[in-house]
Short mmCIF file of C-alpha atoms (C1' of nucleotides) in Angstrom, two decimals:
data_model
loop_
_atom_site.label_atom_id
_atom_site.label_comp_id
_atom_site.label_asym_id
_atom_site.label_seq_id
_atom_site.Cartn_x
_atom_site.Cartn_y
_atom_site.Cartn_z
CA MET A 1 -59.35 -10.57 -50.55
CA SER A 2 -60.03 -8.00 -53.37
CA ALA A 3 -60.47 -4.72 -50.22
CA ASP A 4 -59.88 -2.36 -53.02
CA PRO A 5 -63.62 0.03 -54.69
CA ALA A 6 -64.35 -1.19 -57.74
CA PRO A 7 -62.86 1.25 -60.06
CA ARG A 8 -65.24 2.91 -61.73
CA GLY A 9 -64.07 4.45 -65.46
CA ARG A 10 -62.25 3.49 -68.89
CA LEU A 11 -59.93 0.62 -67.78
CA PRO A 12 -56.58 -0.25 -69.57
CA ALA A 13 -55.93 -3.79 -70.60
CA ALA A 14 -53.80 -5.41 -67.93
CA ALA A 15 -56.64 -3.90 -65.22
CA ARG A 16 -59.41 -5.41 -67.43
CA ALA A 17 -58.11 -8.90 -67.13
CA ASP A 18 -57.30 -8.75 -63.36
CA ARG A 19 -60.78 -7.20 -63.58
CA ARG A 20 -61.89 -10.57 -65.60
CA ASP A 21 -60.08 -12.72 -62.77
CA ALA A 22 -61.80 -11.40 -60.23
CA ILE A 23 -65.54 -12.20 -61.53
CA LEU A 24 -63.98 -14.70 -61.70
CA ASP A 25 -62.93 -15.95 -58.80
CA ALA A 26 -66.57 -14.12 -57.12
CA ALA A 27 -68.90 -16.74 -59.38
CA GLU A 28 -66.68 -19.56 -58.17
CA ALA A 29 -66.74 -18.85 -54.94
CA LEU A 30 -70.35 -18.21 -54.82
CA LEU A 31 -71.56 -21.11 -56.73
CA ALA A 32 -68.64 -23.22 -53.90
CA GLU A 33 -70.27 -21.46 -51.29
CA ALA A 34 -73.88 -20.89 -52.18
CA GLY A 35 -74.88 -23.97 -54.74
CA TYR A 36 -76.06 -23.13 -58.43
CA ALA A 37 -79.24 -22.26 -57.90
CA GLN A 38 -78.13 -18.98 -55.05
CA THR A 39 -75.85 -18.37 -57.50
CA THR A 40 -77.35 -15.66 -59.22
CA MET A 41 -76.35 -12.30 -61.34
CA ALA A 42 -77.15 -9.61 -58.68
CA GLU A 43 -74.76 -11.59 -56.17
CA ILE A 44 -72.12 -11.95 -58.36
CA ALA A 45 -72.31 -8.79 -59.56
CA ARG A 46 -72.15 -7.16 -55.40
CA ARG A 47 -68.95 -9.62 -54.21
CA ALA A 48 -67.46 -8.36 -57.43
CA GLY A 49 -68.33 -4.35 -57.03
CA ALA A 50 -69.46 -5.23 -60.62
CA SER A 51 -72.70 -4.43 -62.14
CA LYS A 52 -75.52 -6.32 -63.82
CA GLY A 53 -74.63 -4.74 -67.12
CA THR A 54 -70.57 -5.38 -67.14
CA LEU A 55 -71.01 -8.88 -66.33
CA ASN A 56 -73.91 -9.46 -68.94
CA GLY A 57 -71.92 -7.22 -71.43
CA TRP A 58 -68.63 -8.83 -70.43
CA PHE A 59 -70.07 -12.84 -70.46
CA GLY A 60 -73.27 -12.97 -72.43
CA GLY A 61 -75.53 -13.92 -69.66
CA ARG A 62 -75.25 -16.35 -66.62
CA GLU A 63 -74.17 -19.10 -69.27
CA GLY A 64 -71.36 -17.43 -70.72
CA LEU A 65 -69.93 -16.44 -66.98
CA LEU A 66 -70.07 -20.54 -65.44
CA ALA A 67 -69.10 -20.82 -68.57
CA ALA A 68 -65.63 -19.28 -68.56
CA VAL A 69 -65.27 -19.99 -64.87
CA MET A 70 -65.34 -23.73 -65.91
CA GLU A 71 -63.05 -23.33 -69.17
CA ARG A 72 -61.13 -21.37 -66.31
CA ASN A 73 -60.84 -23.93 -64.06
CA ALA A 74 -60.36 -26.70 -67.01
CA ASP A 75 -57.11 -25.22 -68.07
CA ARG A 76 -55.91 -25.51 -64.47
CA ALA A 77 -57.05 -28.41 -63.69
CA ALA A 78 -55.48 -30.25 -66.78
CA ALA A 79 -51.99 -27.92 -65.75
CA ARG A 80 -52.01 -29.64 -63.52
CA VAL A 81 -52.35 -33.26 -64.75
CA ALA A 82 -49.88 -32.39 -67.00
CA GLU A 83 -47.14 -31.48 -64.53
CA ALA A 84 -47.99 -34.74 -62.34
CA LEU A 85 -47.42 -36.65 -65.01
CA GLU A 86 -43.87 -35.05 -66.52
CA ALA A 87 -42.92 -35.28 -63.14
CA GLY A 88 -40.42 -38.55 -63.72
CA GLY A 89 -39.06 -40.80 -61.84
CA PRO A 90 -40.33 -44.25 -60.95
CA PRO A 91 -43.65 -44.60 -62.45
CA ARG A 92 -45.09 -45.58 -59.76
CA ALA A 93 -44.40 -42.65 -58.39
CA VAL A 94 -45.93 -40.64 -61.66
CA LEU A 95 -49.23 -42.45 -60.93
CA THR A 96 -49.13 -42.21 -57.04
CA GLY A 97 -49.42 -38.05 -57.70
CA PHE A 98 -51.32 -38.32 -60.29
CA ALA A 99 -54.21 -41.08 -58.72
CA GLU A 100 -53.63 -37.48 -55.47
CA GLY A 101 -53.79 -34.88 -57.53
CA LEU A 102 -57.41 -36.65 -59.52
CA LEU A 103 -58.88 -37.96 -56.36
CA GLY A 104 -57.85 -34.08 -54.91
CA LEU A 105 -59.40 -32.46 -57.94
CA LEU A 106 -62.94 -33.44 -57.98
CA THR A 107 -63.69 -34.03 -54.86
CA GLY A 108 -62.45 -30.41 -54.30
CA PRO A 109 -64.67 -28.06 -54.07
CA SER A 110 -64.44 -26.08 -56.88
CA SER A 111 -64.90 -29.43 -59.04
CA VAL A 112 -68.04 -30.25 -56.95
CA ALA A 113 -69.45 -26.93 -57.25
CA LEU A 114 -69.55 -27.13 -60.82
CA ASN A 115 -70.34 -30.84 -61.23
CA ARG A 116 -73.61 -29.43 -59.75
CA ALA A 117 -73.53 -26.83 -62.04
CA ALA A 118 -73.06 -28.46 -65.12
CA MET A 119 -76.34 -31.44 -64.13
CA GLY A 120 -78.91 -28.62 -64.50
CA THR A 121 -78.01 -27.58 -67.69
CA PRO A 122 -76.74 -29.55 -70.79
CA GLU A 123 -74.41 -26.81 -72.66
CA LEU A 124 -72.20 -26.84 -69.72
CA ALA A 125 -72.84 -30.69 -68.83
CA ALA A 126 -70.77 -30.39 -72.65
CA LEU A 127 -68.99 -27.57 -71.68
CA LEU A 128 -67.32 -29.39 -68.50
CA LEU A 129 -67.06 -33.15 -70.42
CA ALA A 130 -65.51 -31.55 -73.17
CA SER A 131 -62.45 -29.78 -71.17
CA GLY A 132 -62.26 -31.64 -68.30
CA ARG A 133 -62.53 -35.71 -69.13
CA TYR A 134 -60.97 -35.53 -72.55
CA ARG A 135 -58.73 -33.11 -71.86
CA ILE A 136 -57.09 -34.91 -69.31
CA GLY A 137 -58.07 -38.47 -69.93
CA PRO A 138 -55.78 -39.06 -72.93
CA LEU A 139 -52.84 -37.34 -70.69
CA VAL A 140 -52.58 -39.61 -68.89
CA GLU A 141 -53.67 -42.52 -71.59
CA ARG A 142 -50.12 -41.13 -73.87
CA TYR A 143 -48.26 -41.71 -70.45
CA LEU A 144 -49.96 -45.36 -69.80
CA ALA A 145 -49.27 -46.27 -73.40
CA ARG A 146 -45.48 -45.09 -73.23
CA LEU A 147 -45.06 -47.24 -70.28
CA ALA A 148 -46.05 -50.16 -71.93
CA GLY A 149 -43.87 -48.81 -75.16
CA ASP A 150 -40.73 -50.00 -72.25
CA GLY A 151 -41.88 -52.60 -71.64
CA MET A 152 -42.60 -51.37 -67.70
CA LEU A 153 -46.72 -51.83 -68.50
CA VAL A 154 -48.56 -54.68 -70.11
CA LEU A 155 -51.68 -53.23 -72.15
CA ASP A 156 -54.23 -54.13 -74.78
CA ASP A 157 -55.61 -50.59 -75.08
CA ALA A 158 -54.41 -47.75 -73.08
CA GLY A 159 -58.11 -45.63 -73.76
CA GLU A 160 -59.12 -49.11 -71.39
CA ALA A 161 -56.27 -49.15 -69.47
CA PHE A 162 -57.55 -45.58 -68.33
CA ALA A 163 -60.63 -46.49 -67.79
CA VAL A 164 -59.69 -49.44 -64.67
CA LEU A 165 -56.84 -46.61 -63.46
CA TYR A 166 -59.96 -44.20 -62.74
CA GLY A 167 -62.41 -46.57 -61.58
CA LEU A 168 -59.59 -48.14 -59.10
CA VAL A 169 -58.80 -44.21 -58.09
CA ILE A 170 -62.58 -42.34 -58.10
CA ARG A 171 -64.58 -45.52 -57.34
CA ASP A 172 -67.85 -43.51 -55.07
CA THR A 173 -65.93 -41.33 -54.18
CA GLN A 174 -66.94 -38.13 -56.36
CA ILE A 175 -70.45 -39.53 -56.81
CA ARG A 176 -70.52 -39.46 -52.73
CA VAL A 177 -69.60 -35.82 -52.06
CA LEU A 178 -72.08 -34.36 -55.15
CA LEU A 179 -74.71 -35.36 -53.23
CA GLY A 180 -72.88 -33.55 -50.08
CA GLU A 181 -70.05 -35.63 -48.47
CA PRO A 182 -67.18 -34.42 -47.23
CA GLN A 183 -64.57 -34.48 -49.21
CA PRO A 184 -61.91 -37.60 -48.10
CA GLY A 185 -58.65 -35.63 -45.91
CA PRO A 186 -55.39 -35.93 -47.21
CA ALA A 187 -54.34 -38.44 -45.72
CA ALA A 188 -57.64 -40.92 -46.60
CA ARG A 189 -56.48 -39.25 -50.82
CA ARG A 190 -53.09 -40.65 -49.63
CA ARG A 191 -54.40 -43.83 -48.96
CA GLN A 192 -56.83 -44.13 -51.46
CA ALA A 193 -54.46 -43.13 -54.13
CA GLU A 194 -51.79 -45.78 -52.76
CA ALA A 195 -54.23 -48.25 -53.15
CA ALA A 196 -55.28 -47.76 -56.11
CA VAL A 197 -52.71 -47.91 -58.14
CA GLU A 198 -51.36 -50.82 -56.17
CA ALA A 199 -54.03 -52.68 -57.41
CA PHE A 200 -53.41 -51.37 -61.14
CA LEU A 201 -49.85 -52.52 -61.21
CA THR A 202 -51.05 -56.49 -59.94
CA LEU A 203 -52.96 -56.28 -63.21
CA HIS A 204 -51.20 -54.11 -65.88
CA GLY A 205 -47.78 -54.57 -64.75
CA ASN A 206 -45.45 -56.35 -65.48
CA GLY A 207 -43.99 -57.48 -61.94
CA ARG A 208 -40.41 -56.00 -62.10
CA THR A 209 -39.97 -52.68 -62.94
CA THR A 210 -42.54 -51.58 -60.94
CA ALA A 211 -42.91 -53.84 -58.25
CA ARG A 212 -43.02 -51.72 -55.18
CA GLY A 213 -40.09 -50.81 -53.57
CA GLY A 214 -38.53 -50.96 -56.48
CA GLY A 215 -36.93 -48.47 -59.03
CA MET B 1 -100.47 -45.47 -70.35
CA SER B 2 -103.10 -44.72 -68.35
CA ALA B 3 -105.88 -42.79 -70.55
CA ASP B 4 -107.99 -43.27 -68.16
CA PRO B 5 -109.93 -39.80 -67.31
CA ALA B 6 -108.93 -38.34 -64.27
CA PRO B 7 -111.88 -38.91 -61.21
CA ARG B 8 -113.25 -37.28 -59.86
CA GLY B 9 -114.66 -37.63 -55.99
CA ARG B 10 -113.37 -39.75 -53.07
CA LEU B 11 -111.41 -42.77 -53.72
CA PRO B 12 -110.96 -45.98 -51.84
CA ALA B 13 -107.91 -47.03 -50.98
CA ALA B 14 -106.75 -48.89 -52.87
CA ALA B 15 -107.69 -46.91 -56.59
CA ARG B 16 -105.80 -44.36 -53.97
CA ALA B 17 -102.41 -46.44 -54.30
CA ASP B 18 -103.19 -46.91 -57.47
CA ARG B 19 -103.08 -43.22 -58.45
CA ARG B 20 -99.89 -42.18 -56.13
CA ASP B 21 -98.48 -44.78 -58.89
CA ALA B 22 -99.41 -42.51 -61.26
CA ILE B 23 -99.01 -39.36 -60.26
CA LEU B 24 -95.03 -40.61 -59.64
CA ASP B 25 -95.02 -42.22 -62.76
CA ALA B 26 -95.87 -37.72 -64.88
CA ALA B 27 -93.00 -36.92 -62.28
CA GLU B 28 -90.44 -39.48 -62.87
CA ALA B 29 -91.40 -39.08 -66.09
CA LEU B 30 -90.89 -35.30 -67.01
CA LEU B 31 -88.06 -35.42 -64.87
CA ALA B 32 -86.34 -38.11 -67.31
CA GLU B 33 -87.71 -35.98 -70.35
CA ALA B 34 -86.94 -32.13 -69.78
CA GLY B 35 -84.88 -31.97 -66.44
CA TYR B 36 -85.03 -30.83 -62.91
CA ALA B 37 -85.69 -26.82 -63.69
CA GLN B 38 -88.87 -27.98 -66.30
CA THR B 39 -89.73 -30.39 -64.28
CA THR B 40 -93.10 -27.64 -62.47
CA MET B 41 -95.83 -28.99 -60.38
CA ALA B 42 -98.15 -27.59 -63.27
CA GLU B 43 -96.64 -30.39 -64.97
CA ILE B 44 -96.54 -32.95 -63.48
CA ALA B 45 -100.55 -32.25 -62.67
CA ARG B 46 -101.19 -31.38 -66.16
CA ARG B 47 -99.54 -35.00 -67.08
CA ALA B 48 -101.04 -37.29 -64.74
CA GLY B 49 -104.64 -34.89 -65.04
CA ALA B 50 -104.50 -33.90 -60.83
CA SER B 51 -104.87 -30.37 -59.73
CA LYS B 52 -101.75 -28.56 -57.83
CA GLY B 53 -103.80 -29.15 -54.91
CA THR B 54 -103.83 -32.41 -54.79
CA LEU B 55 -100.33 -32.20 -55.38
CA ASN B 56 -99.48 -30.65 -52.57
CA GLY B 57 -101.61 -31.80 -50.10
CA TRP B 58 -100.13 -35.17 -50.55
CA PHE B 59 -96.90 -35.00 -50.72
CA GLY B 60 -96.23 -31.34 -49.52
CA GLY B 61 -94.98 -29.25 -51.77
CA ARG B 62 -92.21 -30.34 -54.97
CA GLU B 63 -89.47 -31.66 -52.61
CA GLY B 64 -92.02 -33.44 -50.96
CA LEU B 65 -93.19 -34.83 -55.01
CA LEU B 66 -89.74 -35.57 -55.77
CA ALA B 67 -88.36 -37.42 -52.60
CA ALA B 68 -91.43 -39.77 -53.28
CA VAL B 69 -90.01 -40.78 -56.34
CA MET B 70 -86.72 -40.95 -55.07
CA GLU B 71 -87.89 -43.55 -52.68
CA ARG B 72 -89.48 -45.35 -54.98
CA ASN B 73 -87.15 -45.65 -57.39
CA ALA B 74 -83.99 -46.54 -54.26
CA ASP B 75 -86.47 -49.79 -52.93
CA ARG B 76 -86.70 -50.52 -56.66
CA ALA B 77 -82.93 -50.82 -56.74
CA ALA B 78 -82.44 -52.26 -54.05
CA ALA B 79 -85.13 -55.33 -54.29
CA ARG B 80 -83.23 -55.92 -58.05
CA VAL B 81 -80.00 -56.00 -56.19
CA ALA B 82 -81.22 -58.09 -53.41
CA GLU B 83 -82.60 -60.61 -56.12
CA ALA B 84 -79.28 -60.52 -58.06
CA LEU B 85 -77.05 -61.17 -54.97
CA GLU B 86 -79.43 -63.90 -53.94
CA ALA B 87 -79.56 -65.23 -56.85
CA GLY B 88 -77.52 -67.99 -55.99
CA GLY B 89 -74.98 -70.08 -58.62
CA PRO B 90 -70.71 -69.28 -58.80
CA PRO B 91 -69.12 -66.88 -57.74
CA ARG B 92 -67.92 -64.59 -60.72
CA ALA B 93 -71.37 -65.54 -61.97
CA VAL B 94 -73.52 -64.00 -59.66
CA LEU B 95 -70.47 -61.46 -59.62
CA THR B 96 -71.21 -60.67 -63.11
CA GLY B 97 -74.50 -59.90 -62.78
CA PHE B 98 -74.95 -58.11 -59.86
CA ALA B 99 -72.54 -55.98 -61.32
CA GLU B 100 -74.84 -55.99 -64.78
CA GLY B 101 -77.58 -54.78 -63.10
CA LEU B 102 -75.80 -51.94 -61.08
CA LEU B 103 -74.25 -50.79 -64.02
CA GLY B 104 -77.71 -50.86 -66.13
CA LEU B 105 -79.27 -49.06 -63.58
CA LEU B 106 -76.70 -46.44 -61.93
CA THR B 107 -76.60 -45.25 -65.53
CA GLY B 108 -79.97 -45.37 -66.49
CA PRO B 109 -82.68 -42.39 -67.36
CA SER B 110 -84.74 -42.74 -63.74
CA SER B 111 -81.98 -42.68 -61.71
CA VAL B 112 -79.47 -40.55 -63.79
CA ALA B 113 -83.13 -38.07 -63.20
CA LEU B 114 -82.52 -38.55 -59.58
CA ASN B 115 -78.98 -37.76 -60.03
CA ARG B 116 -78.99 -34.60 -62.22
CA ALA B 117 -81.74 -33.95 -59.52
CA ALA B 118 -80.03 -35.14 -56.13
CA MET B 119 -77.21 -32.25 -57.01
CA GLY B 120 -79.47 -29.13 -56.53
CA THR B 121 -80.81 -29.93 -54.06
CA PRO B 122 -78.51 -31.04 -50.46
CA GLU B 123 -82.33 -32.69 -49.05
CA LEU B 124 -82.79 -34.80 -52.18
CA ALA B 125 -79.58 -35.45 -52.42
CA ALA B 126 -79.18 -37.18 -48.35
CA LEU B 127 -82.26 -38.93 -49.55
CA LEU B 128 -80.65 -40.52 -52.11
CA LEU B 129 -77.38 -40.94 -51.09
CA ALA B 130 -79.46 -42.77 -47.26
CA SER B 131 -81.79 -44.40 -49.72
CA GLY B 132 -79.67 -46.06 -52.37
CA ARG B 133 -75.51 -46.41 -51.45
CA TYR B 134 -76.05 -46.89 -47.87
CA ARG B 135 -79.00 -49.21 -48.37
CA ILE B 136 -77.09 -51.16 -51.14
CA GLY B 137 -73.49 -51.13 -50.20
CA PRO B 138 -74.28 -53.42 -47.30
CA LEU B 139 -75.99 -55.83 -49.27
CA VAL B 140 -73.02 -56.64 -51.14
CA GLU B 141 -70.43 -56.39 -48.65
CA ARG B 142 -72.36 -58.65 -46.53
CA TYR B 143 -72.22 -61.22 -49.69
CA LEU B 144 -68.03 -60.26 -50.25
CA ALA B 145 -67.94 -61.49 -46.96
CA ARG B 146 -69.75 -63.99 -47.15
CA LEU B 147 -67.26 -65.46 -49.75
CA ALA B 148 -64.68 -64.64 -48.10
CA GLY B 149 -66.55 -67.30 -45.52
CA ASP B 150 -66.28 -70.09 -47.31
CA GLY B 151 -62.77 -69.54 -48.75
CA MET B 152 -63.46 -68.09 -51.79
CA LEU B 153 -62.50 -64.71 -51.94
CA VAL B 154 -59.23 -63.40 -50.05
CA LEU B 155 -60.17 -59.69 -48.08
CA ASP B 156 -59.13 -57.30 -45.76
CA ASP B 157 -61.92 -55.32 -45.42
CA ALA B 158 -65.77 -55.91 -47.54
CA GLY B 159 -66.31 -52.59 -47.13
CA GLU B 160 -62.68 -51.69 -48.82
CA ALA B 161 -63.91 -54.68 -51.67
CA PHE B 162 -66.73 -53.19 -52.59
CA ALA B 163 -65.38 -50.07 -53.34
CA VAL B 164 -62.92 -51.56 -55.49
CA LEU B 165 -65.35 -53.70 -57.13
CA TYR B 166 -67.98 -50.28 -57.53
CA GLY B 167 -64.79 -48.44 -59.14
CA LEU B 168 -63.63 -50.75 -61.34
CA VAL B 169 -66.89 -51.54 -62.27
CA ILE B 170 -67.90 -48.26 -63.08
CA ARG B 171 -65.73 -46.50 -64.13
CA ASP B 172 -66.13 -42.33 -64.96
CA THR B 173 -69.08 -43.78 -66.80
CA GLN B 174 -72.38 -42.27 -63.87
CA ILE B 175 -70.25 -39.23 -64.70
CA ARG B 176 -70.56 -39.09 -67.95
CA VAL B 177 -73.94 -40.51 -68.16
CA LEU B 178 -74.86 -37.64 -65.31
CA LEU B 179 -72.78 -35.22 -68.05
CA GLY B 180 -74.40 -35.80 -70.30
CA GLU B 181 -73.54 -39.18 -72.62
CA PRO B 182 -75.60 -41.68 -74.30
CA GLN B 183 -76.00 -44.77 -71.69
CA PRO B 184 -73.22 -46.88 -72.99
CA GLY B 185 -75.38 -50.48 -74.85
CA PRO B 186 -76.36 -53.75 -72.77
CA ALA B 187 -73.77 -55.57 -74.83
CA ALA B 188 -71.13 -52.82 -73.54
CA ARG B 189 -72.44 -53.27 -69.80
CA ARG B 190 -72.22 -57.17 -69.81
CA ARG B 191 -68.38 -56.13 -71.30
CA GLN B 192 -67.92 -53.83 -68.83
CA ALA B 193 -69.90 -56.47 -65.98
CA GLU B 194 -67.53 -59.44 -66.93
CA ALA B 195 -63.96 -57.34 -67.52
CA ALA B 196 -64.90 -55.88 -63.96
CA VAL B 197 -65.77 -59.02 -62.58
CA GLU B 198 -62.24 -60.58 -64.09
CA ALA B 199 -59.62 -57.95 -62.40
CA PHE B 200 -61.38 -58.28 -59.20
CA LEU B 201 -61.45 -62.51 -59.08
CA THR B 202 -57.93 -61.69 -59.98
CA LEU B 203 -57.53 -59.02 -56.92
CA HIS B 204 -59.22 -60.12 -53.94
CA GLY B 205 -60.06 -64.16 -56.13
CA ASN B 206 -57.99 -67.32 -53.87
CA GLY B 207 -56.93 -68.32 -57.93
CA ARG B 208 -58.86 -71.89 -57.60
CA THR B 209 -62.55 -72.19 -56.68
CA THR B 210 -63.03 -68.21 -58.72
CA ALA B 211 -61.28 -70.16 -61.67
CA ARG B 212 -62.50 -68.84 -65.16
CA GLY B 213 -64.80 -71.46 -66.27
CA GLY B 214 -63.98 -73.19 -63.12
CA GLY B 215 -67.43 -74.34 -61.29
"C1'" DT C 1 -131.48 -40.83 -52.26
"C1'" DA C 2 -129.71 -37.43 -49.69
"C1'" DT C 3 -124.40 -36.76 -47.20
"C1'" DT C 4 -120.04 -35.09 -47.35
"C1'" DA C 5 -115.47 -35.69 -48.26
"C1'" DA C 6 -112.88 -35.26 -52.05
"C1'" DT C 7 -111.48 -33.84 -56.62
"C1'" DC C 8 -110.06 -31.13 -60.72
"C1'" DG C 9 -109.62 -26.52 -62.92
"C1'" DT C 10 -108.82 -21.75 -62.53
"C1'" DA C 11 -107.79 -17.69 -60.86
"C1'" DC C 12 -104.84 -15.43 -58.76
"C1'" DC C 13 -100.46 -13.61 -55.65
"C1'" DA C 14 -96.30 -12.94 -53.90
"C1'" DG C 15 -91.62 -13.60 -54.36
"C1'" DT C 16 -87.32 -14.77 -57.78
"C1'" DT C 17 -84.19 -13.84 -61.43
"C1'" DG C 18 -82.07 -12.76 -65.62
"C1'" DG C 19 -81.88 -9.37 -68.51
"C1'" DT C 20 -82.01 -4.23 -70.15
"C1'" DA C 21 -81.84 1.08 -70.21
"C1'" DT C 22 -80.75 5.60 -67.83
"C1'" DC C 23 -77.50 8.38 -65.68
"C1'" DG C 24 -74.10 10.19 -63.03
"C1'" DA C 25 -69.06 9.55 -62.05
"C1'" DT C 26 -64.33 8.40 -63.13
"C1'" DG C 27 -60.06 7.21 -65.77
"C1'" DT C 28 -57.40 7.07 -70.56
"C1'" DC C 29 -55.92 9.43 -73.84
"C1'" DA C 30 -55.33 12.48 -77.61
"C1'" DT D 1 -57.60 20.32 -70.58
"C1'" DG D 2 -61.37 18.12 -73.01
"C1'" DA D 3 -63.24 14.37 -75.30
"C1'" DC D 4 -64.92 10.50 -75.14
"C1'" DA D 5 -65.45 5.73 -73.66
"C1'" DT D 6 -65.96 2.52 -70.03
"C1'" DC D 7 -68.14 1.45 -65.69
"C1'" DG D 8 -71.33 1.59 -61.02
"C1'" DA D 9 -75.41 1.78 -58.38
"C1'" DT D 10 -80.27 1.98 -59.77
"C1'" DA D 11 -84.67 1.25 -61.38
"C1'" DC D 12 -87.49 -0.92 -64.28
"C1'" DC D 13 -90.05 -5.25 -66.17
"C1'" DA D 14 -91.24 -9.28 -68.01
"C1'" DA D 15 -91.48 -14.37 -67.70
"C1'" DC D 16 -91.65 -17.96 -63.33
"C1'" DT D 17 -92.70 -20.63 -60.74
"C1'" DG D 18 -94.34 -22.45 -55.84
"C1'" DG D 19 -99.06 -22.17 -53.22
"C1'" DT D 20 -103.25 -21.29 -51.99
"C1'" DA D 21 -108.30 -20.54 -52.54
"C1'" DC D 22 -112.99 -21.33 -54.25
"C1'" DG D 23 -116.23 -23.20 -57.02
"C1'" DA D 24 -118.36 -26.88 -59.59
"C1'" DT D 25 -118.67 -32.06 -59.97
"C1'" DT D 26 -117.80 -36.48 -58.82
"C1'" DA D 27 -117.70 -40.86 -56.17
"C1'" DA D 28 -118.09 -43.59 -52.12
"C1'" DT D 29 -121.67 -44.14 -48.12
"C1'" DA D 30 -125.19 -44.51 -44.86
#
DNA sequence: TATTAATCGTACCAGTTGGTATCGATGTCA
DNA sequence: TGACATCGATACCAACTGGTACGATTAATA
């Protein structure tokens, strides 16, 4: 990918940002390919064409580097979820789009690698929880509450409703992939997302505006 | 607990089995307290009053030892699930008992520690999947199929139904605990199990024999 | 009681890793 | 163009870990 030889001397601000991203890319890719234990500072440096000294200087050690990878990933994930929820259109379609995206996200190589890494380091685990679950959850809960306010859903507690939706969508898929099963393909994810939303609307829909095939 | 000084010489078969269990106890406790990375052969040996040589001789290295812990745990878990399913009584009660047990199990200290450990070692992950998920799943599916055969549930695919039930019960609770949140207390687990079974029966019950409060 | 096998305790070794220091090279900026 | 900050490469160190070897000790067993 970046076959450019790594620059040597001082870097201007813009180039520095690119370079930082390239280092995070290398770390993320290595993490996904080789796992947490094999993701050594030396190997990250080699792939990024950087030196261990620079890595330590920029990120403050291995944990800081992985934390940076995690935060970048969480930012992207949150953006994707927000986009799916703000897509507009009938609730069934919006929810299915969200569900499909979430399922693909949580079982994707990067998320899987980062979750595995987090299991071995309490600090990283806390960061993953804060920058992932606790950012995405409220987004969805707000959307569900809005639907309820518009009379399109029936629910007491948006948090509880999100938990149910999450369970219906993810089932045991994430933990199985974390334990080594291959990620379900796009078609399977689509089916699973549709089934989940169907069940969710059976439980929480008002039976009219959210009816299947209805506008 | 076993404050007995570790025996020195040759051991008869019965004592050997006890000793083996004591070693596994030590490893399991250490794993739960200190985490995978801190669970070193030296510390296990120290706690069990054994020598590293014996540990390696009996279990064939660290991975083998952890595998033994994992299998013992899986055996116990499978037995508990089977017992819950064979308890007899109205489906709602049986399912709630199963759900409550599963939730407690998967968020318990031992299961959490073993899952975290498995995330770092593909071999252990495969073992956990095989001895856990793939043993418990079929038990539940058979039970659900039996209920369907008796006309008490409506379902096309027992595997699919189990997946839905699992999702409703576990939600994101397991992954959150794996990432460091405290285990929900017994009351919360009970509530969550009841809500899950309620939703499951709404989706798959026949509306009569499984009705709330009904026999 | 003598024999034998198993076990503990300890020391030891090889391999690995994160992090730091040093030095020459390179690009920026005045 | 020159001074300077930064970077890559390399070497290096300390700490840790899994696993093995060896002698002393203990208990089962004949």
